[in-house]
């Protein structure tokens, strides 16, 4: 094991964390030495594609199949021995209960076997802190405070990040998340799950001004996407009455117009929060931050307003254990350990 405290000075020498992520349909393990990434292995589950969404029972089974090989591969790729691991950080929630049980139980078993501390991580904190995972020791990371737009399949939040353990939610969705808007509208178009990446690809070929969809009126920095979903559905329903080939003939334009609308909704409130707080560093995170249009919009906004923008590499946008390891790293430094009896949680509690 690497020394953690050096003599009386409490000087941290080096910390090696194994991160484990199993909140939804990706089984992932990563090894982080201090904040530098040594490995990040992700096994994605293709089994759900045939069902148009994640099937919880199938997700748990796939995690059971994947967890041992994925963790072994992460340790192998990191070039370390199991006894070099100082702590295990795992996603305790939010997520699918059955999926979380697999990662939680495995993390506990391994922590007991290696006699090392266990650190529980809120999956959302992982997304927000993903910018601190360094692929090279001299990589640039955000300064505090920064404003993070967290956009995933389950959440859309504007978060003021004052420190690795200090986050303030300024606004969030009151109904659907941005990712759900992508996925549900894609489903209406008959596109495969998950719809977000498919819409992204189609949008590149389409006219983003071809169709207009309803935008929400919500207080403060909160979001709403359920009205957009209904507006999209009604547009298609009415057009299909006139032309049964409407979707096929307008696929790219529909995708581009939908994507533009979602981005405008997201950027409107994010922009307001940036202006009101006067914060000069911004970031995005979560699955929807992989969207090409969204990434371009944030870059463009930052350039026009002279802000520093952190846009994660695509591998760190979807669920991954590197972000769990980095969030665990900061909790470990704070000596915030998790009890061995702690159950996973479906909704946010830590
Ligand atoms: O963060 P994530 O992997 O899972 C959650 O924790 O929710 O996000 C998944 C969401 C899905 O809704 C998916 O359609 C969306 O992220 N997504 C995208 C893109 N890639 C993934 N949405 C739009 N454009 C993309 N390129």
JSON list of N, CA, C and O in Angstrom, two decimals, residues 6 12 14 24 41-42 52 87 99 109 126 170 215 222 263 285 328 339 348:
[
{"chain": "A", "resi": 6, "resn": "UNK", "atom": "N", "xyz": [2.65, 10.95, 6.13]},
{"chain": "A", "resi": 6, "resn": "UNK", "atom": "CA", "xyz": [4.09, 10.86, 6.31]},
{"chain": "A", "resi": 6, "resn": "UNK", "atom": "C", "xyz": [4.44, 11.50, 7.66]},
{"chain": "A", "resi": 6, "resn": "UNK", "atom": "O", "xyz": [4.25, 12.71, 7.83]},
{"chain": "A", "resi": 12, "resn": "UNK", "atom": "N", "xyz": [0.41, 14.19, 2.70]},
{"chain": "A", "resi": 12, "resn": "UNK", "atom": "CA", "xyz": [-0.09, 13.11, 1.86]},
{"chain": "A", "resi": 12, "resn": "UNK", "atom": "C", "xyz": [0.93, 12.81, 0.76]},
{"chain": "A", "resi": 12, "resn": "UNK", "atom": "O", "xyz": [1.32, 13.70, 0.01]},
{"chain": "A", "resi": 14, "resn": "UNK", "atom": "N", "xyz": [0.77, 9.77, -1.51]},
{"chain": "A", "resi": 14, "resn": "UNK", "atom": "CA", "xyz": [0.12, 9.25, -2.70]},
{"chain": "A", "resi": 14, "resn": "UNK", "atom": "C", "xyz": [-1.08, 8.40, -2.30]},
{"chain": "A", "resi": 14, "resn": "UNK", "atom": "O", "xyz": [-1.01, 7.63, -1.35]},
{"chain": "A", "resi": 24, "resn": "UNK", "atom": "N", "xyz": [-26.42, 2.22, -13.56]},
{"chain": "A", "resi": 24, "resn": "UNK", "atom": "CA", "xyz": [-27.46, 2.01, -14.57]},
{"chain": "A", "resi": 24, "resn": "UNK", "atom": "C", "xyz": [-27.10, 0.84, -15.48]},
{"chain": "A", "resi": 24, "resn": "UNK", "atom": "O", "xyz": [-27.21, -0.31, -15.08]},
{"chain": "A", "resi": 41, "resn": "UNK", "atom": "N", "xyz": [-12.02, 1.29, -17.26]},
{"chain": "A", "resi": 41, "resn": "UNK", "atom": "CA", "xyz": [-12.59, 0.23, -18.09]},
{"chain": "A", "resi": 41, "resn": "UNK", "atom": "C", "xyz": [-14.11, 0.31, -18.00]},
{"chain": "A", "resi": 41, "resn": "UNK", "atom": "O", "xyz": [-14.67, 0.40, -16.90]},
{"chain": "A", "resi": 42, "resn": "UNK", "atom": "N", "xyz": [-14.77, 0.29, -19.17]},
{"chain": "A", "resi": 42, "resn": "UNK", "atom": "CA", "xyz": [-16.24, 0.39, -19.18]},
{"chain": "A", "resi": 42, "resn": "UNK", "atom": "C", "xyz": [-16.82, -0.74, -20.03]},
{"chain": "A", "resi": 42, "resn": "UNK", "atom": "O", "xyz": [-16.42, -0.91, -21.19]},
{"chain": "A", "resi": 52, "resn": "UNK", "atom": "N", "xyz": [-35.87, -0.82, -26.25]},
{"chain": "A", "resi": 52, "resn": "UNK", "atom": "CA", "xyz": [-36.17, 0.61, -26.30]},
{"chain": "A", "resi": 52, "resn": "UNK", "atom": "C", "xyz": [-35.95, 1.33, -24.98]},
{"chain": "A", "resi": 52, "resn": "UNK", "atom": "O", "xyz": [-36.48, 2.41, -24.76]},
{"chain": "A", "resi": 87, "resn": "UNK", "atom": "N", "xyz": [-8.10, 2.61, -1.08]},
{"chain": "A", "resi": 87, "resn": "UNK", "atom": "CA", "xyz": [-9.54, 2.67, -0.73]},
{"chain": "A", "resi": 87, "resn": "UNK", "atom": "C", "xyz": [-10.37, 2.34, -1.96]},
{"chain": "A", "resi": 87, "resn": "UNK", "atom": "O", "xyz": [-9.89, 2.47, -3.09]},
{"chain": "A", "resi": 99, "resn": "UNK", "atom": "N", "xyz": [-29.00, -2.67, -9.97]},
{"chain": "A", "resi": 99, "resn": "UNK", "atom": "CA", "xyz": [-27.67, -2.36, -10.52]},
{"chain": "A", "resi": 99, "resn": "UNK", "atom": "C", "xyz": [-26.74, -1.88, -9.40]},
{"chain": "A", "resi": 99, "resn": "UNK", "atom": "O", "xyz": [-25.58, -2.31, -9.31]},
{"chain": "A", "resi": 109, "resn": "UNK", "atom": "N", "xyz": [-17.25, -6.32, -0.42]},
{"chain": "A", "resi": 109, "resn": "UNK", "atom": "CA", "xyz": [-16.51, -7.58, -0.31]},
{"chain": "A", "resi": 109, "resn": "UNK", "atom": "C", "xyz": [-15.02, -7.39, -0.52]},
{"chain": "A", "resi": 109, "resn": "UNK", "atom": "O", "xyz": [-14.20, -7.89, 0.25]},
{"chain": "A", "resi": 126, "resn": "UNK", "atom": "N", "xyz": [-19.99, 12.71, -8.97]},
{"chain": "A", "resi": 126, "resn": "UNK", "atom": "CA", "xyz": [-19.00, 12.17, -9.91]},
{"chain": "A", "resi": 126, "resn": "UNK", "atom": "C", "xyz": [-19.02, 12.93, -11.22]},
{"chain": "A", "resi": 126, "resn": "UNK", "atom": "O", "xyz": [-17.99, 13.40, -11.70]},
{"chain": "A", "resi": 170, "resn": "UNK", "atom": "N", "xyz": [-28.55, 25.35, -7.96]},
{"chain": "A", "resi": 170, "resn": "UNK", "atom": "CA", "xyz": [-29.26, 26.62, -8.18]},
{"chain": "A", "resi": 170, "resn": "UNK", "atom": "C", "xyz": [-30.58, 26.41, -8.90]},
{"chain": "A", "resi": 170, "resn": "UNK", "atom": "O", "xyz": [-31.52, 27.19, -8.75]},
{"chain": "A", "resi": 215, "resn": "UNK", "atom": "N", "xyz": [-41.54, 25.99, -25.99]},
{"chain": "A", "resi": 215, "resn": "UNK", "atom": "CA", "xyz": [-40.52, 26.15, -24.95]},
{"chain": "A", "resi": 215, "resn": "UNK", "atom": "C", "xyz": [-41.22, 26.43, -23.62]},
{"chain": "A", "resi": 215, "resn": "UNK", "atom": "O", "xyz": [-42.27, 27.08, -23.60]},
{"chain": "A", "resi": 222, "resn": "UNK", "atom": "N", "xyz": [-34.88, 26.89, -12.95]},
{"chain": "A", "resi": 222, "resn": "UNK", "atom": "CA", "xyz": [-35.40, 25.53, -13.15]},
{"chain": "A", "resi": 222, "resn": "UNK", "atom": "C", "xyz": [-35.70, 25.25, -14.62]},
{"chain": "A", "resi": 222, "resn": "UNK", "atom": "O", "xyz": [-35.88, 26.17, -15.42]},
{"chain": "A", "resi": 263, "resn": "UNK", "atom": "N", "xyz": [-31.15, 22.64, -26.70]},
{"chain": "A", "resi": 263, "resn": "UNK", "atom": "CA", "xyz": [-29.95, 23.43, -26.37]},
{"chain": "A", "resi": 263, "resn": "UNK", "atom": "C", "xyz": [-30.33, 24.86, -25.97]},
{"chain": "A", "resi": 263, "resn": "UNK", "atom": "O", "xyz": [-29.80, 25.41, -25.01]},
{"chain": "A", "resi": 285, "resn": "UNK", "atom": "N", "xyz": [-21.45, 18.52, -17.77]},
{"chain": "A", "resi": 285, "resn": "UNK", "atom": "CA", "xyz": [-21.19, 17.11, -17.45]},
{"chain": "A", "resi": 285, "resn": "UNK", "atom": "C", "xyz": [-22.44, 16.29, -17.63]},
{"chain": "A", "resi": 285, "resn": "UNK", "atom": "O", "xyz": [-23.55, 16.84, -17.77]},
{"chain": "A", "resi": 328, "resn": "UNK", "atom": "N", "xyz": [-14.46, 10.05, -4.94]},
{"chain": "A", "resi": 328, "resn": "UNK", "atom": "CA", "xyz": [-14.03, 9.27, -3.78]},
{"chain": "A", "resi": 328, "resn": "UNK", "atom": "C", "xyz": [-12.70, 9.74, -3.24]},
{"chain": "A", "resi": 328, "resn": "UNK", "atom": "O", "xyz": [-12.47, 9.76, -2.02]},
{"chain": "A", "resi": 339, "resn": "UNK", "atom": "N", "xyz": [-19.81, 3.28, 6.11]},
{"chain": "A", "resi": 339, "resn": "UNK", "atom": "CA", "xyz": [-19.99, 2.11, 6.95]},
{"chain": "A", "resi": 339, "resn": "UNK", "atom": "C", "xyz": [-20.24, 0.88, 6.07]},
{"chain": "A", "resi": 339, "resn": "UNK", "atom": "O", "xyz": [-20.89, 0.97, 5.02]},
{"chain": "A", "resi": 348, "resn": "UNK", "atom": "N", "xyz": [-31.26, 10.72, -4.38]},
{"chain": "A", "resi": 348, "resn": "UNK", "atom": "CA", "xyz": [-30.13, 11.40, -3.75]},
{"chain": "A", "resi": 348, "resn": "UNK", "atom": "C", "xyz": [-30.32, 11.53, -2.25]},
{"chain": "A", "resi": 348, "resn": "UNK", "atom": "O", "xyz": [-31.33, 12.06, -1.79]}
]
